[in-house]
mmCIF file of C-alpha atoms in Angstrom:
data_model
loop_
_atom_site.group_PDB
_atom_site.id
_atom_site.type_symbol
_atom_site.label_atom_id
_atom_site.label_comp_id
_atom_site.label_asym_id
_atom_site.label_seq_id
_atom_site.Cartn_x
_atom_site.Cartn_y
_atom_site.Cartn_z
ATOM 1 C CA UNK X 37 107.409 141.806 117.270
ATOM 2 C CA UNK X 38 109.451 144.586 116.503
ATOM 3 C CA UNK X 39 108.310 147.984 116.923
ATOM 4 C CA UNK X 40 107.990 151.905 116.267
ATOM 5 C CA UNK X 41 107.470 153.930 119.080
ATOM 6 C CA UNK X 42 103.908 156.177 118.924
ATOM 7 C CA UNK X 43 103.694 158.816 117.735
ATOM 8 C CA UNK X 44 99.844 159.888 118.737
ATOM 9 C CA UNK X 45 98.675 162.181 116.061
ATOM 10 C CA UNK X 46 101.456 164.206 115.528
ATOM 11 C CA UNK X 47 101.091 164.365 111.846
ATOM 12 C CA UNK X 48 97.117 162.997 111.678
ATOM 13 C CA UNK X 49 95.338 165.158 113.945
ATOM 14 C CA UNK X 50 97.463 168.367 115.593
ATOM 15 C CA UNK X 51 99.556 169.333 112.756
ATOM 16 C CA UNK X 52 97.815 170.046 109.400
ATOM 17 C CA UNK X 53 98.945 173.464 110.854
ATOM 18 C CA UNK X 54 102.344 173.749 110.654
ATOM 19 C CA UNK X 55 103.979 174.247 113.842
ATOM 20 C CA UNK X 56 102.141 171.390 115.589
ATOM 21 C CA UNK X 57 103.521 170.243 118.495
ATOM 22 C CA UNK X 58 105.290 166.756 118.472
ATOM 23 C CA UNK X 59 105.188 164.299 121.271
ATOM 24 C CA UNK X 60 107.234 160.975 119.346
ATOM 25 C CA UNK X 61 110.860 161.374 120.129
ATOM 26 C CA UNK X 62 111.285 157.564 118.431
ATOM 27 C CA UNK X 63 109.721 159.677 114.992
ATOM 28 C CA UNK X 64 111.872 162.904 114.694
ATOM 29 C CA UNK X 65 109.303 165.258 112.058
ATOM 30 C CA UNK X 66 111.201 168.411 110.424
ATOM 31 C CA UNK X 67 109.851 171.354 109.341
ATOM 32 C CA UNK X 68 105.763 171.836 107.118
ATOM 33 C CA UNK X 69 106.401 173.175 104.611
ATOM 34 C CA UNK X 70 103.292 174.554 102.608
ATOM 35 C CA UNK X 71 102.727 172.906 98.499
ATOM 36 C CA UNK X 72 99.491 174.844 98.283
ATOM 37 C CA UNK X 73 96.111 175.356 100.792
ATOM 38 C CA UNK X 74 94.952 171.730 102.267
ATOM 39 C CA UNK X 75 98.174 170.229 101.019
ATOM 40 C CA UNK X 76 101.885 170.373 102.945
ATOM 41 C CA UNK X 77 105.384 168.495 103.289
ATOM 42 C CA UNK X 78 107.650 167.758 105.182
ATOM 43 C CA UNK X 79 110.785 165.253 106.195
ATOM 44 C CA UNK X 80 110.989 162.586 108.660
ATOM 45 C CA UNK X 81 112.858 159.814 110.466
ATOM 46 C CA UNK X 82 111.577 157.066 112.766
ATOM 47 C CA UNK X 83 114.022 154.199 114.511
ATOM 48 C CA UNK X 84 112.778 150.517 114.325
ATOM 49 C CA UNK X 85 114.166 147.182 114.278
ATOM 50 C CA UNK X 86 117.156 147.571 111.577
ATOM 51 C CA UNK X 87 117.988 151.415 113.099
ATOM 52 C CA UNK X 88 117.302 154.909 111.660
ATOM 53 C CA UNK X 89 115.517 155.776 108.732
ATOM 54 C CA UNK X 90 115.029 158.967 107.020
ATOM 55 C CA UNK X 91 111.633 159.464 105.105
ATOM 56 C CA UNK X 92 109.175 162.150 103.457
ATOM 57 C CA UNK X 93 105.837 162.667 104.347
ATOM 58 C CA UNK X 94 102.434 164.479 101.702
ATOM 59 C CA UNK X 95 99.657 164.997 103.868
ATOM 60 C CA UNK X 96 96.479 166.291 101.630
ATOM 61 C CA UNK X 97 93.036 167.821 103.236
ATOM 62 C CA UNK X 98 90.407 165.620 100.745
ATOM 63 C CA UNK X 99 87.620 168.166 102.340
ATOM 64 C CA UNK X 100 89.530 170.887 100.787
ATOM 65 C CA UNK X 101 86.820 171.478 97.565
ATOM 66 C CA UNK X 102 90.074 172.725 95.589
ATOM 67 C CA UNK X 103 92.245 169.514 96.704
ATOM 68 C CA UNK X 104 91.818 166.428 94.040
ATOM 69 C CA UNK X 105 93.571 162.840 94.335
ATOM 70 C CA UNK X 106 93.987 160.328 91.079
ATOM 71 C CA UNK X 107 96.018 158.248 89.016
ATOM 72 C CA UNK X 108 99.477 159.279 87.429
ATOM 73 C CA UNK X 109 100.222 156.943 84.452
ATOM 74 C CA UNK X 110 102.229 156.818 81.592
ATOM 75 C CA UNK X 111 99.675 157.689 78.850
ATOM 76 C CA UNK X 112 99.205 153.565 78.234
ATOM 77 C CA UNK X 113 98.850 150.745 80.649
ATOM 78 C CA UNK X 114 101.752 148.432 79.225
ATOM 79 C CA UNK X 115 104.119 151.723 79.858
ATOM 80 C CA UNK X 116 106.393 152.988 81.884
ATOM 81 C CA UNK X 117 107.886 156.693 83.497
ATOM 82 C CA UNK X 118 108.810 158.660 85.824
ATOM 83 C CA UNK X 119 107.235 160.022 88.897
ATOM 84 C CA UNK X 120 108.569 163.735 87.971
ATOM 85 C CA UNK X 121 107.582 162.533 83.994
ATOM 86 C CA UNK X 122 104.059 162.051 84.864
ATOM 87 C CA UNK X 123 103.248 164.668 87.399
ATOM 88 C CA UNK X 124 104.159 167.276 85.201
ATOM 89 C CA UNK X 125 102.007 166.327 82.536
ATOM 90 C CA UNK X 126 99.528 165.621 84.199
ATOM 91 C CA UNK X 127 100.198 168.759 86.356
ATOM 92 C CA UNK X 128 100.201 167.300 89.792
ATOM 93 C CA UNK X 129 101.853 169.540 92.920
ATOM 94 C CA UNK X 130 102.353 165.973 94.354
ATOM 95 C CA UNK X 131 102.905 162.765 93.941
ATOM 96 C CA UNK X 132 104.295 159.002 94.554
ATOM 97 C CA UNK X 133 105.095 155.892 92.801
ATOM 98 C CA UNK X 134 102.265 153.679 92.659
ATOM 99 C CA UNK X 135 101.585 149.406 91.835
ATOM 100 C CA UNK X 136 104.250 147.232 91.986
ATOM 101 C CA UNK X 137 104.589 146.367 87.870
ATOM 102 C CA UNK X 138 105.166 143.443 85.608
ATOM 103 C CA UNK X 139 109.525 144.147 85.684
ATOM 104 C CA UNK X 140 111.023 141.384 84.740
ATOM 105 C CA UNK X 141 110.378 138.080 82.238
ATOM 106 C CA UNK X 142 113.652 136.409 82.867
ATOM 107 C CA UNK X 143 111.214 133.622 83.551
ATOM 108 C CA UNK X 144 109.929 133.450 80.830
ATOM 109 C CA UNK X 145 113.196 133.522 77.392
ATOM 110 C CA UNK X 146 111.636 135.886 74.612
ATOM 111 C CA UNK X 147 108.298 137.218 76.388
ATOM 112 C CA UNK X 148 108.867 140.998 76.463
ATOM 113 C CA UNK X 149 108.298 142.571 79.841
ATOM 114 C CA UNK X 150 105.232 144.922 79.734
ATOM 115 C CA UNK X 151 105.430 147.152 82.055
ATOM 116 C CA UNK X 152 101.706 147.217 82.878
ATOM 117 C CA UNK X 153 100.787 147.325 87.132
ATOM 118 C CA UNK X 154 99.563 143.471 88.913
ATOM 119 C CA UNK X 155 96.266 145.370 90.541
ATOM 120 C CA UNK X 156 93.056 147.172 89.267
ATOM 121 C CA UNK X 157 93.484 150.891 88.306
ATOM 122 C CA UNK X 158 91.285 154.397 87.712
ATOM 123 C CA UNK X 159 91.638 157.095 86.916
ATOM 124 C CA UNK X 160 88.866 160.114 86.999
ATOM 125 C CA UNK X 161 85.769 157.562 87.510
ATOM 126 C CA UNK X 162 87.399 155.602 84.554
ATOM 127 C CA UNK X 163 88.231 152.092 84.141
ATOM 128 C CA UNK X 164 91.883 151.701 83.052
ATOM 129 C CA UNK X 165 92.612 147.746 84.176
ATOM 130 C CA UNK X 166 91.696 144.854 85.940
ATOM 131 C CA UNK X 167 94.129 142.827 88.649
ATOM 132 C CA UNK X 168 95.727 139.979 87.095
ATOM 133 C CA UNK X 169 95.570 136.519 89.590
ATOM 134 C CA UNK X 170 97.407 137.001 92.950
ATOM 135 C CA UNK X 171 99.843 134.288 91.963
ATOM 136 C CA UNK X 172 100.755 136.585 88.766
ATOM 137 C CA UNK X 173 101.523 139.777 90.780
ATOM 138 C CA UNK X 174 104.564 141.401 91.541
ATOM 139 C CA UNK X 175 105.834 142.201 95.159
ATOM 140 C CA UNK X 176 105.939 140.646 98.748
ATOM 141 C CA UNK X 177 103.747 138.279 99.835
ATOM 142 C CA UNK X 178 100.390 139.299 100.642
ATOM 143 C CA UNK X 179 98.962 138.917 103.889
ATOM 144 C CA UNK X 180 95.862 135.959 104.193
ATOM 145 C CA UNK X 181 92.682 137.366 103.131
ATOM 146 C CA UNK X 182 93.970 139.781 101.090
ATOM 147 C CA UNK X 183 94.496 140.037 97.086
ATOM 148 C CA UNK X 184 95.362 141.556 94.167
ATOM 149 C CA UNK X 185 92.350 143.291 93.676
ATOM 150 C CA UNK X 186 93.195 145.338 96.912
ATOM 151 C CA UNK X 187 93.511 148.685 96.092
ATOM 152 C CA UNK X 188 93.022 152.708 97.705
ATOM 153 C CA UNK X 189 90.639 154.368 96.242
ATOM 154 C CA UNK X 190 89.105 157.586 96.644
ATOM 155 C CA UNK X 191 84.775 158.402 95.380
ATOM 156 C CA UNK X 192 83.143 160.837 93.761
ATOM 157 C CA UNK X 193 81.805 162.027 97.975
ATOM 158 C CA UNK X 194 85.478 162.624 98.041
ATOM 159 C CA UNK X 195 85.811 159.819 100.564
ATOM 160 C CA UNK X 196 88.859 157.142 100.483
ATOM 161 C CA UNK X 197 89.776 153.893 101.419
ATOM 162 C CA UNK X 198 90.734 150.230 101.087
ATOM 163 C CA UNK X 199 88.309 148.978 98.344
ATOM 164 C CA UNK X 200 88.571 145.464 96.775
ATOM 165 C CA UNK X 201 87.675 145.121 92.717
ATOM 166 C CA UNK X 202 86.456 142.013 90.511
ATOM 167 C CA UNK X 203 85.981 143.460 87.582
ATOM 168 C CA UNK X 204 82.410 141.939 85.820
ATOM 169 C CA UNK X 205 81.655 141.391 82.481
ATOM 170 C CA UNK X 206 80.950 139.900 79.266
ATOM 171 C CA UNK X 207 81.909 139.715 75.156
ATOM 172 C CA UNK X 208 78.318 139.141 73.771
ATOM 173 C CA UNK X 209 79.046 136.735 70.463
ATOM 174 C CA UNK X 210 76.530 134.809 67.751
ATOM 175 C CA UNK X 211 77.539 132.308 70.212
ATOM 176 C CA UNK X 212 76.083 133.447 73.607
ATOM 177 C CA UNK X 213 77.848 135.665 75.783
ATOM 178 C CA UNK X 214 81.971 134.712 77.230
ATOM 179 C CA UNK X 215 82.644 135.381 80.792
ATOM 180 C CA UNK X 216 85.228 138.269 80.442
ATOM 181 C CA UNK X 217 88.251 137.128 82.920
ATOM 182 C CA UNK X 218 90.822 139.621 82.171
ATOM 183 C CA UNK X 219 91.102 143.747 81.037
ATOM 184 C CA UNK X 220 94.310 145.091 80.191
ATOM 185 C CA UNK X 221 96.121 142.752 82.195
ATOM 186 C CA UNK X 222 99.227 141.551 81.512
ATOM 187 C CA UNK X 223 98.429 138.183 82.996
ATOM 188 C CA UNK X 224 94.573 136.007 81.835
ATOM 189 C CA UNK X 225 93.586 134.342 84.177
ATOM 190 C CA UNK X 226 94.046 130.090 82.816
ATOM 191 C CA UNK X 227 91.458 129.000 80.667
ATOM 192 C CA UNK X 228 89.679 132.929 80.361
ATOM 193 C CA UNK X 229 89.688 135.074 78.231
ATOM 194 C CA UNK X 230 90.861 138.982 77.955
ATOM 195 C CA UNK X 231 90.569 142.033 76.244
ATOM 196 C CA UNK X 232 92.842 144.397 75.972
ATOM 197 C CA UNK X 233 91.613 148.045 74.808
ATOM 198 C CA UNK X 234 93.067 150.868 73.049
ATOM 199 C CA UNK X 235 94.321 152.320 76.599
ATOM 200 C CA UNK X 236 96.286 148.918 76.280
ATOM 201 C CA UNK X 237 99.035 150.517 74.520
ATOM 202 C CA UNK X 238 101.400 149.081 71.784
ATOM 203 C CA UNK X 239 103.343 146.772 73.918
ATOM 204 C CA UNK X 240 102.736 142.464 73.031
ATOM 205 C CA UNK X 241 99.713 140.743 73.965
ATOM 206 C CA UNK X 242 101.989 137.401 74.495
ATOM 207 C CA UNK X 243 102.577 137.359 78.446
ATOM 208 C CA UNK X 244 98.763 137.020 78.914
ATOM 209 C CA UNK X 245 99.391 133.170 78.116
ATOM 210 C CA UNK X 246 102.708 132.838 80.534
ATOM 211 C CA UNK X 247 101.703 131.129 84.132
ATOM 212 C CA UNK X 248 99.050 129.944 85.802
ATOM 213 C CA UNK X 249 96.949 131.572 88.757
ATOM 214 C CA UNK X 250 99.345 130.180 91.469
ATOM 215 C CA UNK X 251 102.615 130.338 89.775
ATOM 216 C CA UNK X 252 103.891 133.715 88.075
ATOM 217 C CA UNK X 253 106.911 131.860 86.310
ATOM 218 C CA UNK X 254 105.792 128.700 85.084
ATOM 219 C CA UNK X 255 105.745 128.375 81.339
ATOM 220 C CA UNK X 256 104.048 129.470 78.872
ATOM 221 C CA UNK X 257 100.753 127.920 76.734
ATOM 222 C CA UNK X 258 101.077 127.401 73.229
ATOM 223 C CA UNK X 259 97.098 127.080 73.649
ATOM 224 C CA UNK X 260 95.950 130.623 72.628
ATOM 225 C CA UNK X 261 93.841 132.517 69.735
ATOM 226 C CA UNK X 262 93.477 136.240 69.677
ATOM 227 C CA UNK X 263 90.689 138.094 67.863
ATOM 228 C CA UNK X 264 90.471 141.822 66.567
ATOM 229 C CA UNK X 265 86.852 143.469 66.404
ATOM 230 C CA UNK X 266 86.364 147.084 65.118
ATOM 231 C CA UNK X 267 83.023 148.859 65.336
ATOM 232 C CA UNK X 268 81.567 145.847 66.768
ATOM 233 C CA UNK X 269 82.677 143.424 63.995
ATOM 234 C CA UNK X 270 85.239 140.449 63.569
ATOM 235 C CA UNK X 271 87.646 142.033 61.432
ATOM 236 C CA UNK X 272 90.751 139.628 62.406
ATOM 237 C CA UNK X 273 91.740 136.060 64.476
ATOM 238 C CA UNK X 274 94.990 134.737 64.847
ATOM 239 C CA UNK X 275 96.358 131.603 66.631
ATOM 240 C CA UNK X 276 99.469 133.596 67.407
ATOM 241 C CA UNK X 277 99.219 136.818 70.344
ATOM 242 C CA UNK X 278 99.672 139.473 68.573
ATOM 243 C CA UNK X 279 101.767 143.668 69.608
ATOM 244 C CA UNK X 280 101.076 146.965 68.445
ATOM 245 C CA UNK X 281 98.690 149.720 69.145
ATOM 246 C CA UNK X 282 95.075 148.961 69.448
ATOM 247 C CA UNK X 283 92.967 151.853 67.412
ATOM 248 C CA UNK X 284 90.130 153.225 68.452
ATOM 249 C CA UNK X 285 86.803 152.080 68.616
ATOM 250 C CA UNK X 286 89.012 148.491 68.385
ATOM 251 C CA UNK X 287 89.288 145.807 71.010
ATOM 252 C CA UNK X 288 91.765 142.845 71.046
ATOM 253 C CA UNK X 289 89.927 139.910 72.527
ATOM 254 C CA UNK X 290 92.764 137.339 74.407
ATOM 255 C CA UNK X 291 92.021 133.869 74.803
ATOM 256 C CA UNK X 292 94.137 130.997 76.177
ATOM 257 C CA UNK X 293 93.275 126.685 76.459
ATOM 258 C CA UNK X 294 89.235 126.786 77.400
ATOM 259 C CA UNK X 295 88.974 130.585 76.661
ATOM 260 C CA UNK X 296 91.038 129.939 73.344
ATOM 261 C CA UNK X 297 88.887 127.239 72.015
ATOM 262 C CA UNK X 298 85.636 129.786 72.426
ATOM 263 C CA UNK X 299 87.400 132.419 70.878
ATOM 264 C CA UNK X 300 88.200 129.871 67.667
ATOM 265 C CA UNK X 301 84.180 130.123 67.303
ATOM 266 C CA UNK X 302 83.881 133.228 65.860
ATOM 267 C CA UNK X 303 84.421 133.971 62.351
ATOM 268 C CA UNK X 304 85.244 137.397 60.096
ATOM 269 C CA UNK X 305 82.135 139.293 59.824
ATOM 270 C CA UNK X 306 80.637 138.122 63.592
ATOM 271 C CA UNK X 307 79.210 141.060 65.843
ATOM 272 C CA UNK X 308 81.144 140.946 69.444
ATOM 273 C CA UNK X 309 80.382 143.368 71.788
ATOM 274 C CA UNK X 310 82.276 144.210 75.040
ATOM 275 C CA UNK X 311 80.863 145.321 78.540
ATOM 276 C CA UNK X 312 82.847 145.693 81.378
ATOM 277 C CA UNK X 313 82.875 147.436 85.063
ATOM 278 C CA UNK X 314 85.161 147.339 88.450
ATOM 279 C CA UNK X 315 82.822 146.651 91.178
ATOM 280 C CA UNK X 316 83.663 147.786 94.314
ATOM 281 C CA UNK X 317 82.104 147.890 97.837
ATOM 282 C CA UNK X 318 82.838 151.622 98.179
ATOM 283 C CA UNK X 319 80.281 152.152 95.341
ATOM 284 C CA UNK X 320 81.959 154.137 92.064
ATOM 285 C CA UNK X 321 85.549 155.278 92.850
ATOM 286 C CA UNK X 322 87.391 158.493 90.929
ATOM 287 C CA UNK X 323 90.578 157.206 91.409
ATOM 288 C CA UNK X 324 92.202 153.941 92.459
ATOM 289 C CA UNK X 325 95.670 152.261 92.430
ATOM 290 C CA UNK X 326 96.576 148.731 93.855
ATOM 291 C CA UNK X 327 98.542 147.998 96.769
ATOM 292 C CA UNK X 328 99.263 145.549 99.049
ATOM 293 C CA UNK X 329 96.701 146.153 102.310
ATOM 294 C CA UNK X 330 98.729 146.811 105.234
ATOM 295 C CA UNK X 331 96.261 148.160 107.581
ATOM 296 C CA UNK X 332 92.323 148.007 107.817
ATOM 297 C CA UNK X 333 90.555 149.930 110.358
ATOM 298 C CA UNK X 334 93.353 151.354 112.044
ATOM 299 C CA UNK X 335 95.177 147.680 112.987
ATOM 300 C CA UNK X 336 97.696 146.073 111.140
ATOM 301 C CA UNK X 337 96.793 143.156 109.492
ATOM 302 C CA UNK X 338 98.065 139.562 110.760
ATOM 303 C CA UNK X 339 100.598 137.874 108.635
ATOM 304 C CA UNK X 340 102.679 140.836 107.576
ATOM 305 C CA UNK X 341 106.497 140.096 107.258
ATOM 306 C CA UNK X 342 107.831 141.882 110.810
ATOM 307 C CA UNK X 343 111.789 140.038 109.874
ATOM 308 C CA UNK X 344 112.636 141.798 106.269
ATOM 309 C CA UNK X 345 113.250 145.678 106.276
ATOM 310 C CA UNK X 346 113.236 147.342 102.590
ATOM 311 C CA UNK X 347 112.673 150.912 101.223
ATOM 312 C CA UNK X 348 109.199 151.454 101.196
ATOM 313 C CA UNK X 349 106.766 153.407 99.687
ATOM 314 C CA UNK X 350 103.002 153.724 100.976
ATOM 315 C CA UNK X 351 99.683 155.790 101.075
ATOM 316 C CA UNK X 352 97.004 155.734 103.852
ATOM 317 C CA UNK X 353 93.758 157.435 104.148
ATOM 318 C CA UNK X 354 92.745 158.931 107.237
ATOM 319 C CA UNK X 355 90.379 161.275 109.482
ATOM 320 C CA UNK X 356 86.893 159.527 108.126
ATOM 321 C CA UNK X 357 88.534 159.019 104.563
ATOM 322 C CA UNK X 358 88.995 162.392 104.441
ATOM 323 C CA UNK X 359 92.712 162.730 104.495
ATOM 324 C CA UNK X 360 95.768 161.446 102.467
ATOM 325 C CA UNK X 361 99.112 160.226 103.246
ATOM 326 C CA UNK X 362 101.906 159.622 101.001
ATOM 327 C CA UNK X 363 105.215 158.527 102.183
ATOM 328 C CA UNK X 364 108.631 157.071 100.714
ATOM 329 C CA UNK X 365 111.907 156.557 102.512
ATOM 330 C CA UNK X 366 115.190 157.096 101.493
ATOM 331 C CA UNK X 367 116.669 154.153 100.260
ATOM 332 C CA UNK X 368 120.113 154.871 100.291
ATOM 333 C CA UNK X 369 122.061 151.493 101.938
ATOM 334 C CA UNK X 370 124.795 153.341 104.197
ATOM 335 C CA UNK X 371 123.201 155.775 106.144
ATOM 336 C CA UNK X 372 119.044 154.598 105.783
ATOM 337 C CA UNK X 373 117.935 150.775 107.253
ATOM 338 C CA UNK X 374 114.335 150.479 105.970
ATOM 339 C CA UNK X 375 111.167 149.252 107.022
ATOM 340 C CA UNK X 376 109.690 146.277 107.563
ATOM 341 C CA UNK X 377 105.513 146.193 106.454
ATOM 342 C CA UNK X 378 104.459 145.416 110.283
ATOM 343 C CA UNK X 379 106.824 149.501 110.665
ATOM 344 C CA UNK X 380 105.070 150.771 107.927
ATOM 345 C CA UNK X 381 101.773 149.882 109.249
ATOM 346 C CA UNK X 382 102.073 150.608 112.603
ATOM 347 C CA UNK X 383 104.333 154.190 111.497
ATOM 348 C CA UNK X 384 101.124 155.423 109.224
ATOM 349 C CA UNK X 385 98.227 154.154 112.097
ATOM 350 C CA UNK X 386 100.631 156.599 114.251
ATOM 351 C CA UNK X 387 100.648 159.488 111.568
ATOM 352 C CA UNK X 388 96.856 159.280 111.453
ATOM 353 C CA UNK X 389 95.814 156.691 108.787
ATOM 354 C CA UNK X 390 92.850 154.350 109.403
ATOM 355 C CA UNK X 391 93.687 152.250 105.883
ATOM 356 C CA UNK X 392 96.765 152.032 104.777
ATOM 357 C CA UNK X 393 98.755 150.063 101.166
ATOM 358 C CA UNK X 394 102.244 149.563 100.777
ATOM 359 C CA UNK X 395 102.847 150.487 97.153
ATOM 360 C CA UNK X 396 106.292 149.503 95.122
ATOM 361 C CA UNK X 397 109.617 150.089 97.313
ATOM 362 C CA UNK X 398 113.206 149.479 96.382
ATOM 363 C CA UNK X 399 113.907 151.611 93.796
ATOM 364 C CA UNK X 400 110.911 152.411 92.315
ATOM 365 C CA UNK X 401 109.741 154.558 95.545
ATOM 366 C CA UNK X 402 109.522 158.321 94.671
ATOM 367 C CA UNK X 403 107.805 161.194 96.522
ATOM 368 C CA UNK X 404 108.129 164.538 94.919
ATOM 369 C CA UNK X 405 106.617 167.951 95.436
ATOM 370 C CA UNK X 406 106.518 171.246 93.656
ATOM 371 C CA UNK X 407 107.942 173.936 95.874
ATOM 372 C CA UNK X 408 107.304 177.831 95.384
ATOM 373 C CA UNK X 409 109.365 178.842 92.576
ATOM 374 C CA UNK X 410 109.948 175.185 91.158
ATOM 375 C CA UNK X 411 108.755 174.868 87.364
ATOM 376 C CA UNK X 412 107.822 171.716 87.874
ATOM 377 C CA UNK X 413 107.807 168.970 91.159
ATOM 378 C CA UNK X 414 111.306 168.287 92.156
ATOM 379 C CA UNK X 415 112.138 164.824 94.083
ATOM 380 C CA UNK X 416 112.114 165.140 97.825
ATOM 381 C CA UNK X 417 113.500 160.935 99.360
ATOM 382 C CA UNK X 418 116.286 159.424 97.646
ATOM 383 C CA UNK X 419 115.832 156.613 95.568
ATOM 384 C CA UNK X 420 118.329 153.984 95.896
ATOM 385 C CA UNK X 421 121.436 155.003 93.729
ATOM 386 C CA UNK X 422 119.938 158.439 93.619
ATOM 387 C CA UNK X 423 118.385 158.169 90.389
ATOM 388 C CA UNK X 424 114.803 157.833 88.963
ATOM 389 C CA UNK X 425 113.093 154.930 87.823
ATOM 390 C CA UNK X 426 110.573 154.422 84.621
ATOM 391 C CA UNK X 427 107.156 153.185 86.971
ATOM 392 C CA UNK X 428 103.967 151.976 85.710
ATOM 393 C CA UNK X 429 101.577 154.311 87.764
ATOM 394 C CA UNK X 430 101.495 157.152 90.132
ATOM 395 C CA UNK X 431 99.426 158.493 92.830
ATOM 396 C CA UNK X 432 98.781 162.402 91.940
ATOM 397 C CA UNK X 433 97.610 165.307 93.880
ATOM 398 C CA UNK X 434 95.930 168.205 92.225
ATOM 399 C CA UNK X 435 94.958 171.793 93.562
ATOM 400 C CA UNK X 436 92.163 172.727 91.145
ATOM 401 C CA UNK X 437 90.089 175.958 90.550
#
């Protein structure tokens, strides 16, 4: 296994204050710059198995009562925006891009990519979406024992870490309760029923019937049915999955295979209710974003790819759940070699994280901070191609009174 020389607690324990000693020559850190009380930024270089890589780091002290972390969104689940635009719109002082997302549907001609993320998402304590089936997600192959339902999150007690969010919900109908299998997600499980609310946006719901639970590129099924419910009553139905905004007070139920057959029993005027929650192991979360776990309780996960280097984005939690680490690498092929997933895990561990996830990388990797005198956040890393890609969501750091 290739490795990165240990950096001890250079960032994680000793260097929250500017000017802290550095003890690891294999990782070189730039001067820490205070972004706000309890939040600092610094650049770093690391030499790993594929050569020299430049990176950028934000560390936030969640024990500081004025520091908050939350989800950055474009305003809709099925939409994309640049990290800088989302950060400025929500007044974040630091940010990185978030989860992998439905970026292309070349395997399903005629079906538009939704731009929606693969994993669960919670913003300001409110669930926005659930996870697609494991085989439908975008991104590297999951390590054994992990799932598309895995997130990194922070609870109301300002304590963060890895969690797994499972959708629990029902659709109450005159014929009995139907299990809810999807919530604002671009892929509904085979035989399932999914719900789309106003938070979804205006993107087509046709993608929900494509692929299978194990194979993202499998053909779309035409055994589908859609029901529109407004103020608790069925007001419309169609065998074709539609598009367009879902008005407030309205939700759309989408069924495929057995789920479609169950929805066909509903008639205009029937009562229908929707109840759902995302259940985790840490109790209610104030913030969560989907990510591929690479580090748990200070140990890199088994089965991580340690051969393929790439431009990475990562998020970690350390110091007993009260310190947040956000990193993004440069993506210039001429000067930056990238890191393997194993190297990312070890680097974040040595920076001080106990739990960490790999977020969307490559052309999506973006880290931005607001400096003194800046009117908005500024991108600190150099994304591949030197331009900022629109992404599904991000992690924002905020300072509140």
